[in-house]
CSV table of C-alpha atoms and ligand atoms in Angstrom, one decimal:
chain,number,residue,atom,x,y,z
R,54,UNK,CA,-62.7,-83.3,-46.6
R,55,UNK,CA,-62.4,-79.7,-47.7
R,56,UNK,CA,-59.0,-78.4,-48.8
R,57,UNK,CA,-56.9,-76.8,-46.3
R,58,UNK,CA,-55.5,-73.0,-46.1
R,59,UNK,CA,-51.8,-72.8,-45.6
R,60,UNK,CA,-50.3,-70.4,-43.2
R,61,UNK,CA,-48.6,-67.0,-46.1
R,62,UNK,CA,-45.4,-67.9,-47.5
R,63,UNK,CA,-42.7,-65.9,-45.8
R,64,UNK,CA,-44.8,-66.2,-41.7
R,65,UNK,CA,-45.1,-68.7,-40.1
R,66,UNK,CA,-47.1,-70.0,-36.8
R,67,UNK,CA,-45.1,-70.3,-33.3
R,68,UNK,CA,-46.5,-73.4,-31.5
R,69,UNK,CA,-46.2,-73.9,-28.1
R,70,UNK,CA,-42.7,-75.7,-27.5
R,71,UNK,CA,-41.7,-72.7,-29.6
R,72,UNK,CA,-43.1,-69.5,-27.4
R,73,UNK,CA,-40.6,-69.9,-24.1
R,74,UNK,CA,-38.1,-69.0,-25.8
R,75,UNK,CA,-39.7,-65.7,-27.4
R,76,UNK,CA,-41.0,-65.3,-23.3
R,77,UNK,CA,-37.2,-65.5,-22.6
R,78,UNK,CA,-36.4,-62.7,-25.4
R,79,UNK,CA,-39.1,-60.6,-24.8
R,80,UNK,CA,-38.6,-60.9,-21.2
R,81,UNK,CA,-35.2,-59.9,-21.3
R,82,UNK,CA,-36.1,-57.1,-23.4
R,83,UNK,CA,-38.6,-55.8,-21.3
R,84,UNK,CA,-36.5,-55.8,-18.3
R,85,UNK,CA,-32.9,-54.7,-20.2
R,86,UNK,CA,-36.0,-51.5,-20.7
R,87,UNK,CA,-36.8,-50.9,-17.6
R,88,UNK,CA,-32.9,-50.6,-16.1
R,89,UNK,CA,-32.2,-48.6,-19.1
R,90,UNK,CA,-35.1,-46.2,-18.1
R,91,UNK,CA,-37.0,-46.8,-22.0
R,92,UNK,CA,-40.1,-45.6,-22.1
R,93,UNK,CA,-43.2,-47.7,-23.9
R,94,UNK,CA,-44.8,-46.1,-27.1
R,95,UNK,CA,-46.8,-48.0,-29.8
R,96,UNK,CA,-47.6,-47.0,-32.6
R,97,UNK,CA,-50.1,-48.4,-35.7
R,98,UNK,CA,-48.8,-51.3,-37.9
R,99,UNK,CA,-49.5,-49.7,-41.1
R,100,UNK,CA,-48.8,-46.2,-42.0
R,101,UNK,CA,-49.0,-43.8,-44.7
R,102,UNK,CA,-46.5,-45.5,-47.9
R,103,UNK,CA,-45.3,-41.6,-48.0
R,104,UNK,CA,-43.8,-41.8,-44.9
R,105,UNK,CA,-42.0,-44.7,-45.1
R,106,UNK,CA,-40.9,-43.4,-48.6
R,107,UNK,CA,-39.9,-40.3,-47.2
R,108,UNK,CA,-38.6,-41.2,-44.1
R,109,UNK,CA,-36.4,-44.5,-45.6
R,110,UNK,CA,-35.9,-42.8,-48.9
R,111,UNK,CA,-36.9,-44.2,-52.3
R,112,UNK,CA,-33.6,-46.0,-53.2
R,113,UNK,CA,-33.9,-48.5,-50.0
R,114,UNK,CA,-34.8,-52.1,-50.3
R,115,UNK,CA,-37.8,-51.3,-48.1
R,116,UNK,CA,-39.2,-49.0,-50.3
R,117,UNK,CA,-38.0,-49.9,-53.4
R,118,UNK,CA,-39.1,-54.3,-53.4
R,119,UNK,CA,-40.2,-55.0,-50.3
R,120,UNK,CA,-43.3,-52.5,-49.2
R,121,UNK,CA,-46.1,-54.7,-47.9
R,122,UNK,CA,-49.0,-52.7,-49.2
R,123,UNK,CA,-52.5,-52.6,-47.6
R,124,UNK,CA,-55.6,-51.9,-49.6
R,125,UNK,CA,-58.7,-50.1,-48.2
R,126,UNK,CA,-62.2,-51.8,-48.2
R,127,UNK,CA,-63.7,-52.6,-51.8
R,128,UNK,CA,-65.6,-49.3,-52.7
R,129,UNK,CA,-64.3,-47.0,-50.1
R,130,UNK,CA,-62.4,-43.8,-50.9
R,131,UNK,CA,-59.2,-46.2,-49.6
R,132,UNK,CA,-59.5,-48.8,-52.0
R,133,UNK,CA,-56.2,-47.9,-54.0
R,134,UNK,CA,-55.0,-46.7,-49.7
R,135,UNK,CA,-51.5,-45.4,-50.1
R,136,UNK,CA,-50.7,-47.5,-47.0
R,137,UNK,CA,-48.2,-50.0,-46.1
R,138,UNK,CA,-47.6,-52.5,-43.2
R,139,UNK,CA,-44.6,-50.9,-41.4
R,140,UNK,CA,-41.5,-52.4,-42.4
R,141,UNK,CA,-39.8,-50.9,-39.3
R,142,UNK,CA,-40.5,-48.5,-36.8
R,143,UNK,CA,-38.4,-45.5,-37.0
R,144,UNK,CA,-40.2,-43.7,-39.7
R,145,UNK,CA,-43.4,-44.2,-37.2
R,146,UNK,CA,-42.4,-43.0,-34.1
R,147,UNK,CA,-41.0,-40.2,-35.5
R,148,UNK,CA,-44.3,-39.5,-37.3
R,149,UNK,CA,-46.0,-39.6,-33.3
R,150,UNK,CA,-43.3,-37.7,-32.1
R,151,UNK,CA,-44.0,-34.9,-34.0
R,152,UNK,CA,-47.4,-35.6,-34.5
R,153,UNK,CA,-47.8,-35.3,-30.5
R,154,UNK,CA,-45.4,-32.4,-29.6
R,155,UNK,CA,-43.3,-34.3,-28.0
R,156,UNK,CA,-40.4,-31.8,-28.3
R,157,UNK,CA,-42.0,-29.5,-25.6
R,158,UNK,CA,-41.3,-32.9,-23.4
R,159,UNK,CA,-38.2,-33.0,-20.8
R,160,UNK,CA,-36.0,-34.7,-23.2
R,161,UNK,CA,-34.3,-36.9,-25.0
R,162,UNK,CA,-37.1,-39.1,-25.0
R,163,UNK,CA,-35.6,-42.6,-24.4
R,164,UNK,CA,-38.7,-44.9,-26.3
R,165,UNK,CA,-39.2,-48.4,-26.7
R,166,UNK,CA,-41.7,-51.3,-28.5
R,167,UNK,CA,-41.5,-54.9,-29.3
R,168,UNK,CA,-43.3,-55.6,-32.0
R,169,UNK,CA,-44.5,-57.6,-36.2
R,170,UNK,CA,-42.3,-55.7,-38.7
R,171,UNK,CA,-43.4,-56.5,-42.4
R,172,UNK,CA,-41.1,-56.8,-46.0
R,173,UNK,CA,-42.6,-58.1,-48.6
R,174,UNK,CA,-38.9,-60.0,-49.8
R,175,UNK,CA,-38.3,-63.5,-51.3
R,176,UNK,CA,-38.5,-65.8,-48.1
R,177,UNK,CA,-35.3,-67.8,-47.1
R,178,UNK,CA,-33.1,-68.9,-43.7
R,179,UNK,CA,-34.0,-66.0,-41.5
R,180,UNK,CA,-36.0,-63.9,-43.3
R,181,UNK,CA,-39.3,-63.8,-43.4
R,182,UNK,CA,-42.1,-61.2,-44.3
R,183,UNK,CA,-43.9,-60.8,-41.1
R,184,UNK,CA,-40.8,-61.0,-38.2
R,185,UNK,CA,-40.2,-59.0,-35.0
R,186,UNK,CA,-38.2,-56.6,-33.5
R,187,UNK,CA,-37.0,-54.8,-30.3
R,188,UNK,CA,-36.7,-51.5,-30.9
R,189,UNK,CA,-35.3,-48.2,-28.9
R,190,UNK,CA,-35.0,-44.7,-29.9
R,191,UNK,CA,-33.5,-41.8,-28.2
R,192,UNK,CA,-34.8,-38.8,-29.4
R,193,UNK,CA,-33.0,-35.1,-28.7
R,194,UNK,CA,-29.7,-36.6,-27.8
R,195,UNK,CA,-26.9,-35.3,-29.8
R,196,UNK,CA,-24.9,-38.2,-28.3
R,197,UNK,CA,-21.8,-39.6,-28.5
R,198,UNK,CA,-22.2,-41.1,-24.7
R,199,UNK,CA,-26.1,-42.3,-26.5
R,200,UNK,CA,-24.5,-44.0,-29.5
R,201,UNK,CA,-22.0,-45.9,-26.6
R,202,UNK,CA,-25.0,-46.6,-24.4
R,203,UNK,CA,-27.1,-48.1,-27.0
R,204,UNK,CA,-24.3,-50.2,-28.7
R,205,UNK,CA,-23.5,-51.5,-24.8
R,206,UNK,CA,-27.5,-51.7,-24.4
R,207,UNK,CA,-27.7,-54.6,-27.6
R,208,UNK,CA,-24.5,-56.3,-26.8
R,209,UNK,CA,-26.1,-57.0,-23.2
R,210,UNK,CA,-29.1,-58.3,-24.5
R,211,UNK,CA,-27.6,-60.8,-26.4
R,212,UNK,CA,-25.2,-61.9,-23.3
R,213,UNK,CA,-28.3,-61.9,-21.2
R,214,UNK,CA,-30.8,-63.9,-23.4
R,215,UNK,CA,-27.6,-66.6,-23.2
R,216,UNK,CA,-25.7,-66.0,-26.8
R,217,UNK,CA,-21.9,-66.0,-26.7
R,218,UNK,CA,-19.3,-64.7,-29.2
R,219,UNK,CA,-22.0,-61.9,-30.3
R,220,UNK,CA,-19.8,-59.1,-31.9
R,221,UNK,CA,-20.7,-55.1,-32.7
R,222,UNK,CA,-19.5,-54.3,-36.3
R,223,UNK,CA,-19.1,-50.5,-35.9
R,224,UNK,CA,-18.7,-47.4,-38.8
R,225,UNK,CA,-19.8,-43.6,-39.4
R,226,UNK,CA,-20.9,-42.4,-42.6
R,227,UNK,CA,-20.8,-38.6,-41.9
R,228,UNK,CA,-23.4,-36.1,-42.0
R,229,UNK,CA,-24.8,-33.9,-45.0
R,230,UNK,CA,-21.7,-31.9,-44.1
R,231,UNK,CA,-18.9,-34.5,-45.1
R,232,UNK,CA,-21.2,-37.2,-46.8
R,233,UNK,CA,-21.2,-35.6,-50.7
R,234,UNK,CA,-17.7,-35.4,-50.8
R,235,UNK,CA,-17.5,-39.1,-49.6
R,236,UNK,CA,-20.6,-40.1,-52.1
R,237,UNK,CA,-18.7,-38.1,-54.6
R,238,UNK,CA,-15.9,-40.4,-53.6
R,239,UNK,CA,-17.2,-43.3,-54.2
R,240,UNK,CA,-19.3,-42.4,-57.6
R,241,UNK,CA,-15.7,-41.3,-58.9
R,242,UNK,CA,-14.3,-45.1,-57.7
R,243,UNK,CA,-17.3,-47.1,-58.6
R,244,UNK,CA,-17.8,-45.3,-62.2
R,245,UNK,CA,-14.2,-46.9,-63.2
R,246,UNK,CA,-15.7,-50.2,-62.4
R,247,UNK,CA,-19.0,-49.7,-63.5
R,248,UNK,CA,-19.2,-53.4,-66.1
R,249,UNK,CA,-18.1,-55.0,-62.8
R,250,UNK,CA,-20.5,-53.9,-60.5
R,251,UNK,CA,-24.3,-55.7,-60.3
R,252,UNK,CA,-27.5,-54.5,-62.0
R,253,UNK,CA,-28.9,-52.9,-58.8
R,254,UNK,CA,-25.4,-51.3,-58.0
R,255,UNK,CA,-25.4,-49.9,-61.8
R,256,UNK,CA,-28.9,-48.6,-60.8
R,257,UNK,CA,-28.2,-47.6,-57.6
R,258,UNK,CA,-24.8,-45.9,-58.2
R,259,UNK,CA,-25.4,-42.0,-58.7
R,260,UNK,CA,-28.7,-42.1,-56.8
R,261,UNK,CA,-27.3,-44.5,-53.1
R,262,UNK,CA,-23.4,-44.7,-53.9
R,263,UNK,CA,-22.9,-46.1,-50.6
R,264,UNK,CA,-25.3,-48.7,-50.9
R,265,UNK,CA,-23.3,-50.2,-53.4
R,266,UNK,CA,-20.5,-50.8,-50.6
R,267,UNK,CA,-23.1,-53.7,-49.3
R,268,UNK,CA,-24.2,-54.9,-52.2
R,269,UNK,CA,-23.5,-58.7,-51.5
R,270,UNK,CA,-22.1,-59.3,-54.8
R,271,UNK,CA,-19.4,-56.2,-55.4
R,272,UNK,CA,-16.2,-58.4,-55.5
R,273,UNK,CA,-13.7,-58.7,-52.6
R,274,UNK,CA,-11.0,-56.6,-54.3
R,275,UNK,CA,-13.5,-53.6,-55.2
R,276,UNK,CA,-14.9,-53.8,-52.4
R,277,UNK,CA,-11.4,-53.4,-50.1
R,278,UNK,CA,-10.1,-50.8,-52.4
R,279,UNK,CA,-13.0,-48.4,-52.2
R,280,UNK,CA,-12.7,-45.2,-50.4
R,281,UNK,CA,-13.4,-45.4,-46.7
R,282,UNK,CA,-16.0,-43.0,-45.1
R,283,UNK,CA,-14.5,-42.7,-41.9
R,284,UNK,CA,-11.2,-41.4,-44.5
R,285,UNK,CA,-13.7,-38.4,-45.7
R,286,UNK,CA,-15.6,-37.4,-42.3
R,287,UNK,CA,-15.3,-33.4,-41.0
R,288,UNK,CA,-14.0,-32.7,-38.1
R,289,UNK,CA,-17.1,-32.9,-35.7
R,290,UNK,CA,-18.0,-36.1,-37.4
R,291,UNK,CA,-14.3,-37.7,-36.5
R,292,UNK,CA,-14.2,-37.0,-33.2
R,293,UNK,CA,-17.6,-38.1,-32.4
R,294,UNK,CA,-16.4,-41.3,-33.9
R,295,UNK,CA,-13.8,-40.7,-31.8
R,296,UNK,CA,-15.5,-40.9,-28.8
R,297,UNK,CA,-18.1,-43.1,-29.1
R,298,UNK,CA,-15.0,-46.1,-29.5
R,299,UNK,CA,-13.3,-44.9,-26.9
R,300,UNK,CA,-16.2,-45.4,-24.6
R,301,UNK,CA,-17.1,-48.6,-26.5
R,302,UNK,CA,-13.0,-49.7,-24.9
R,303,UNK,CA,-14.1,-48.0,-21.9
R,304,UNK,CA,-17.0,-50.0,-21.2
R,305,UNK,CA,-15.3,-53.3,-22.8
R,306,UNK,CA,-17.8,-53.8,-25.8
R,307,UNK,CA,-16.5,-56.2,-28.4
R,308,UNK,CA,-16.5,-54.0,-31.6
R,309,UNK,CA,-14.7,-54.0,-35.4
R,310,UNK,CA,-14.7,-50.9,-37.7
R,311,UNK,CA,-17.0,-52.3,-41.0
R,312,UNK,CA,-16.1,-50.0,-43.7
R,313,UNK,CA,-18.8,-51.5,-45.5
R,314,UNK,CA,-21.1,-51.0,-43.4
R,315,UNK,CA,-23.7,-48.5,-44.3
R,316,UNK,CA,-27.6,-49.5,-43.8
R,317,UNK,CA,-29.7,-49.9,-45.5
R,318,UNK,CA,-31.6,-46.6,-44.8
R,319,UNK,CA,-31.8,-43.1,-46.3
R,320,UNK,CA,-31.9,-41.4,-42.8
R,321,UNK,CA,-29.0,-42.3,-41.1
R,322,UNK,CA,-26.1,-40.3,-40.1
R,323,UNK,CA,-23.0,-40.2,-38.3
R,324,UNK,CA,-22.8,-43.7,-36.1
R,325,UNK,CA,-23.7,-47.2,-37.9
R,326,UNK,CA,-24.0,-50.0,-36.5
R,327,UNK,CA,-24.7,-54.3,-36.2
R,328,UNK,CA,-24.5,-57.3,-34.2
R,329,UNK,CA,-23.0,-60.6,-35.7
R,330,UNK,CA,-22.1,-63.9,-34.3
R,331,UNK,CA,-18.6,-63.9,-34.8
R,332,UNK,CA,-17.7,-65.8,-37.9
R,333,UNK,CA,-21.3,-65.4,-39.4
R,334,UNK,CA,-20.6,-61.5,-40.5
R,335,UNK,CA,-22.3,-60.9,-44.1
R,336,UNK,CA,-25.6,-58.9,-44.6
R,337,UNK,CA,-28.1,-62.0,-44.1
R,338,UNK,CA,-27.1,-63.3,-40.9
R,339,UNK,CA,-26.9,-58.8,-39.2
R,340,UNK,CA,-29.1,-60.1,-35.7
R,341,UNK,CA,-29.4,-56.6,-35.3
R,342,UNK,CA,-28.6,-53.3,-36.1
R,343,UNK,CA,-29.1,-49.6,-36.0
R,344,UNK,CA,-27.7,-45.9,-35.8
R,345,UNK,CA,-27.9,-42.2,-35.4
R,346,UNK,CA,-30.5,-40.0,-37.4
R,347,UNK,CA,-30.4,-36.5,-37.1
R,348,UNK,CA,-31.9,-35.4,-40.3
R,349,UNK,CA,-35.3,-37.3,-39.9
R,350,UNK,CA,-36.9,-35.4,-37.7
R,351,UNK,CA,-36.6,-32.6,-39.7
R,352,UNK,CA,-37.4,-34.5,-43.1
R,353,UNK,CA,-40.5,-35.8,-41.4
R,354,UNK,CA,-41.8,-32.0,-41.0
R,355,UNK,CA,-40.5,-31.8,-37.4
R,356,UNK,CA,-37.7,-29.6,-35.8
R,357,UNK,CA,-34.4,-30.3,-36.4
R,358,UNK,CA,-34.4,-33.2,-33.7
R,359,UNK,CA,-31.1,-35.5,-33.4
R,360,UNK,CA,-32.2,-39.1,-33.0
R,361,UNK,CA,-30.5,-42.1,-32.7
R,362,UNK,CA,-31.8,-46.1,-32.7
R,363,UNK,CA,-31.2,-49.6,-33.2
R,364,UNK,CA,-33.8,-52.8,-34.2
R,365,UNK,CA,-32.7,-56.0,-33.4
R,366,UNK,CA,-34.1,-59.3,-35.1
R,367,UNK,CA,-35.7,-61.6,-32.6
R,368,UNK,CA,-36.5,-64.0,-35.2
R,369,UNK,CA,-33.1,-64.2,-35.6
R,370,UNK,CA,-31.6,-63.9,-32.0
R,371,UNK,CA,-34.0,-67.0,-31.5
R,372,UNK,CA,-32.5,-69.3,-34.4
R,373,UNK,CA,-29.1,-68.0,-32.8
R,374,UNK,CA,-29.6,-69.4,-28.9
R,375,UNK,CA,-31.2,-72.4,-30.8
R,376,UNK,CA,-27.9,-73.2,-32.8
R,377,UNK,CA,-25.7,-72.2,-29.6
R,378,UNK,CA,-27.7,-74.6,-27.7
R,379,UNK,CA,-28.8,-71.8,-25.1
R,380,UNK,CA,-30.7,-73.6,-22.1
R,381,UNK,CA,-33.9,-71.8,-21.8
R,382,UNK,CA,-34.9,-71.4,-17.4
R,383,UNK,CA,-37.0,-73.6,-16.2
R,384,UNK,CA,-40.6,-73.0,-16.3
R,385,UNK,CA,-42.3,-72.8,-12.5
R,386,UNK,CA,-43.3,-76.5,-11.5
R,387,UNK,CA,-47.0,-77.1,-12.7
R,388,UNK,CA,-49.8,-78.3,-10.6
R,389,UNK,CA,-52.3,-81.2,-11.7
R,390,UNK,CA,-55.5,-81.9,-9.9
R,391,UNK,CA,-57.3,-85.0,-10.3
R,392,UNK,CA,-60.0,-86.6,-9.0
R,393,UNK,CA,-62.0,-90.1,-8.6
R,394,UNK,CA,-66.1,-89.6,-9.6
R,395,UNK,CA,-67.8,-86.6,-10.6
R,396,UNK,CA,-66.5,-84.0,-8.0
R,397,UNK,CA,-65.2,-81.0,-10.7
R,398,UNK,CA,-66.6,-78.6,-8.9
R,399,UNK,CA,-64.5,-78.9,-5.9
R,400,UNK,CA,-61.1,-80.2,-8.5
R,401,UNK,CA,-61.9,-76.4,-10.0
R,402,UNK,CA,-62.1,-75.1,-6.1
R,403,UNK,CA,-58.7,-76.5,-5.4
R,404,UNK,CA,-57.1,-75.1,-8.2
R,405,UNK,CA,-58.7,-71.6,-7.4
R,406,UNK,CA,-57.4,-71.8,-4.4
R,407,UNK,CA,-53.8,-72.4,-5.5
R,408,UNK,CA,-54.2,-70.1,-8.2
R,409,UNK,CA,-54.8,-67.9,-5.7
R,410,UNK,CA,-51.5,-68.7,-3.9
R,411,UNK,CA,-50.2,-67.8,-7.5
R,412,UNK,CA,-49.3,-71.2,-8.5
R,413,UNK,CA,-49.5,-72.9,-12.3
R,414,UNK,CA,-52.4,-75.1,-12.1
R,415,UNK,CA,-54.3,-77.6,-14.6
R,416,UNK,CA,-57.3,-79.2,-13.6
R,417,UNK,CA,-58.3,-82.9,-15.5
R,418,UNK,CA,-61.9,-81.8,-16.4
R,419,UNK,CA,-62.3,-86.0,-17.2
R,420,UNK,CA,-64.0,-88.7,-15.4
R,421,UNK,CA,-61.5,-91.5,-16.8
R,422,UNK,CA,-59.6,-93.4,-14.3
R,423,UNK,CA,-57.2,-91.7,-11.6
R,424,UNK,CA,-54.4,-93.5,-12.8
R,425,UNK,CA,-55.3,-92.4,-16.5
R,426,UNK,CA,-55.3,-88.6,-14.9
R,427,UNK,CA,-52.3,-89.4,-13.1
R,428,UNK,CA,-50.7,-90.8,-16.7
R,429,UNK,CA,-51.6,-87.7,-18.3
R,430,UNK,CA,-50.5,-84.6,-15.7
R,431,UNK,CA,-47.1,-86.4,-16.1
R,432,UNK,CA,-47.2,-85.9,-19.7
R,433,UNK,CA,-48.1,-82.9,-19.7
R,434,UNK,CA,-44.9,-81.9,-17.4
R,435,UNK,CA,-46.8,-81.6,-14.1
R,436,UNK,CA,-44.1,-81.7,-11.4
R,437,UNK,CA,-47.3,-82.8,-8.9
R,438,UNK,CA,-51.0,-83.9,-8.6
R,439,UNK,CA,-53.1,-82.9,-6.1
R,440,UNK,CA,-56.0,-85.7,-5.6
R,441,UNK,CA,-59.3,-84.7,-4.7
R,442,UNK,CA,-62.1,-86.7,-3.5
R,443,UNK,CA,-65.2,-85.8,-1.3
R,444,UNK,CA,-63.6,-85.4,1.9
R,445,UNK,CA,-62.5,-82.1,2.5
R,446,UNK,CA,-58.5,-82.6,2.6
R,447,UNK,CA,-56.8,-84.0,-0.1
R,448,UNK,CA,-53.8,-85.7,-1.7
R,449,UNK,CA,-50.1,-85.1,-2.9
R,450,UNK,CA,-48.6,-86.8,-5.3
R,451,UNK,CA,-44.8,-86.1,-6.1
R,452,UNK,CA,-45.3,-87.3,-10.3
R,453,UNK,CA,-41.3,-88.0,-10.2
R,454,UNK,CA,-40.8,-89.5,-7.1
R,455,UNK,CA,-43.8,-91.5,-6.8
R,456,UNK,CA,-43.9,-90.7,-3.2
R,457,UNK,CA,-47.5,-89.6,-2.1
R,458,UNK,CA,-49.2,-87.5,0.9
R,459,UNK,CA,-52.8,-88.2,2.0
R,460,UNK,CA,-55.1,-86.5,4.3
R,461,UNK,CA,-53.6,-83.0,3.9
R,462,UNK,CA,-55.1,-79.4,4.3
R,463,UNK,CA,-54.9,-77.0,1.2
R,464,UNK,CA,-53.0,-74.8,3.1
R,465,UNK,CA,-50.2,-77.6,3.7
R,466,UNK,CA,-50.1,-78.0,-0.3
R,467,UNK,CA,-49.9,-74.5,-1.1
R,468,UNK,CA,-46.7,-74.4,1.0
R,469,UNK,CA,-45.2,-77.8,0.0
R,470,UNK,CA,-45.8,-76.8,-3.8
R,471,UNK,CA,-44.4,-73.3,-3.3
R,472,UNK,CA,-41.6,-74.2,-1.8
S,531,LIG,P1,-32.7,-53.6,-40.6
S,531,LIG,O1,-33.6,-52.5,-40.3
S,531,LIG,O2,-32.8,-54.2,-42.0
S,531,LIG,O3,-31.3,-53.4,-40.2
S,531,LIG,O4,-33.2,-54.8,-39.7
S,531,LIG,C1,-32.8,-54.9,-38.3
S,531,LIG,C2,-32.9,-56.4,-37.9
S,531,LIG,O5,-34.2,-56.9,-38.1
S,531,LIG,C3,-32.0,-57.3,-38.7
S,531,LIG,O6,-30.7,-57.3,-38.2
S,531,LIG,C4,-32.6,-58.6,-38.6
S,531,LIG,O7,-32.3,-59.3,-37.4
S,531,LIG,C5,-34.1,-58.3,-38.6
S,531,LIG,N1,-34.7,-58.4,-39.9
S,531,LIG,C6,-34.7,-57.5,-40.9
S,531,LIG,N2,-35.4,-58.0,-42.0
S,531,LIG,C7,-35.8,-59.3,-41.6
S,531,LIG,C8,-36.5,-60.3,-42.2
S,531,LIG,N3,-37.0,-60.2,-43.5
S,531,LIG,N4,-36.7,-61.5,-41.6
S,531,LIG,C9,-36.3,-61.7,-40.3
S,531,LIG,N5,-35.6,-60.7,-39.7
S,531,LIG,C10,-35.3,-59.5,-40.3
């Protein structure tokens, strides 16, 4: 036998007892989209490494380890392609936003995808290279009602997708008015505690300062002591902080101040924010998360555009309503046809005619035995078999019950299976 090709480390494959759930997620998603008037966009899933390094910044994980790069064909001018799968899709939709005009537009643009994000990190427990997201981006909305919206937006998806005890982790880290007197800040902090402080927080500690507030290993005491962003914001920053928790009460969102909480990303301004399970708060286990970024436009070679977004994991979400025990809906009842002899053509008749009716049909394309067909719809979760022979009525079978129906017109089945 030859050898066999294991799936990449880091993806993995979602067989078919696994998908319902991603339908429920997705679906929920999709819908959550249309009642919050999100409008489709996609966009390519690799992009130019520059924007991603210019739109992340350099000092980000993404960037920095975990860029998924994508060469050309051998021999063409792409070979050595400055490209990389798209890590997220921020950077992206900016780049089409601005690519397209999409300023002259009747704004803010209120955009949505679900879609394969890629890092190139060292898998474990809920991380993988090639996961997914749900994504949304306002665009031209100066906010603070957006940042409330969007926050109320992801804490709904969870409730609706069935997780309980799902909790916002909220924070602002200013804007490029307030921020370098905060970074200063915490440079001034850190520096006194520099031999204490991790090799990528050494590294990262004049170039990200606030990074190294979620650096996993900064010890519980630094970390506690260090200067506060929300301590060092200007005036308009504070009270759109202001405003966005008092909506957040207003609406009844469950939310704590993080002071830690930064992102990971180069872009963001002003509002920060994730989604925990209660109890499971620390950077690994962040379902989702997201915030405002009014400088990116701008940096991207747009118009100074104010922006504001969120990702959330469904990866993650899904291991979540697994561990909760979250009861999936039931999937519509399923249809079996059968038959006795060689009569497929009129078993694949029947089902085109309930398919028709729009109900879930699978035909037994055998000639084994009826009660081997019969055996086997049940198996397969069929909640009844139709039973065709040459005559032009045919059978019901109730596969739980037992109980069975002869001599009956398609249209009678269509309604009994409908029903
Ligand atoms: P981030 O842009 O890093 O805040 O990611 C947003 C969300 O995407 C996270 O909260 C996770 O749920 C999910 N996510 C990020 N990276 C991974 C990964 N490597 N594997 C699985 N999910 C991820």
């Amino acid at each position: 036998m030859a050898k066999t090709i294991p799936v990449p480390r880091g993806t993995r494959d979602l067989l078919p007892e696994e998908t319902p759930a991603w339908d429920r997620v997705e679906g929920v998603a999709r819908d959550l989209s249309r009642r919050y008037a999100l409008e489709r966009i996609e966009i390519p899933l690799f992009e130019r490494v520059e924007l991603f390094a210019r739109g992340l910044g350099e000092s980000s994980d993404a960037v920095e380890k975990e860029m998924f790069r994508v060469a050309g064909a051998k021999g063409s001018e792409e070979e050595a392609a400055p490209w990389a799968l798209r890590p997220e899709p921020t950077a992206g939709i900016v780049r089409a936003f601005i690519e397209h005009g999409m300023h002259v537009r009747p704004g803010p643009l209120r955009l949505t995808l679900i879609g394969p994000m890629f890092r190139y990190d060292r898998p474990q427990a809920g991380r993988f290279r090639q996961f997914s997201q749900w994504d949304v981006e306002v665009i031209g909305d100066a906010g603070p009602a957006v940042d409330a919206e969007l926050i109320e937006l992801g804490h709904r998806f969870y409730a609706e997708v069935g997780l309980t005890d799902v909790v916002a982790r909220v924070n602002s880290i200013g804007d490029a008015e307030c921020r370098p007197a905060y970074r200063d800040a915490l440079i001034g902090y850190f520096s006194a505690h520099e031999d204490r402080l991790s090799e990528d927080s050494r590294r990262r500690l004049r170039v990200n300062p606030l990074r190294v507030l979620d650096d996993k290993e900064l010890p519980a005491d630094l970390a506690a002591d260090a200067p506060r962003g929300i301590d060092h914001l200007c005036n308009a920053c504070r009270e759109h902080f202001e405003a966005v928790r008092a909506m957040l009460d207003a609406l009844g969102v469950r939310y704590e101040l993080d002071h830690r909480l930064v992102r990971g990303l180069d872009y963001y301004t002003r509002t920060a924010f994730e989604f925990y399970v209660a109890g499971r708060e620390g950077q690994q286990q962040a379902l989702g998360g997201g915030g405002r970024y009014d400088g990116l436009v701008e940096l991207l070679g747009g118009r100074p555009t104010p922006g504001i977004g969120f990702g959330l994991g469904l990866d993650r979400t899904i291991l979540a309503m697994e561990e909760q025990g979250v009861v999936l809906p039931a999937r519509p009842p399923l249809v079996a046809i059968v038959g006795s002899g060689d009569d497929h053509a009129r078993r694949l008749r029947v089902a085109a005619d309930l398919r028709e009716a729009g109900v879930a049909v699978r035909p037994d394309g055998s000639s084994r035995k009826l009660g081997k067909q019969l055996e086997s719809a049940a198996k397969a979760g069929a909640r009844w078999a139709v039973i065709v022979d040459e005559g032009e009525t045919v059978a019901l079978k109730d596969l739980s019950s037992g109980e069975q129906q002869d001599a009956l017109a398609i249209e009678t089945v269509v309604a009994a299976v409908s029903g």
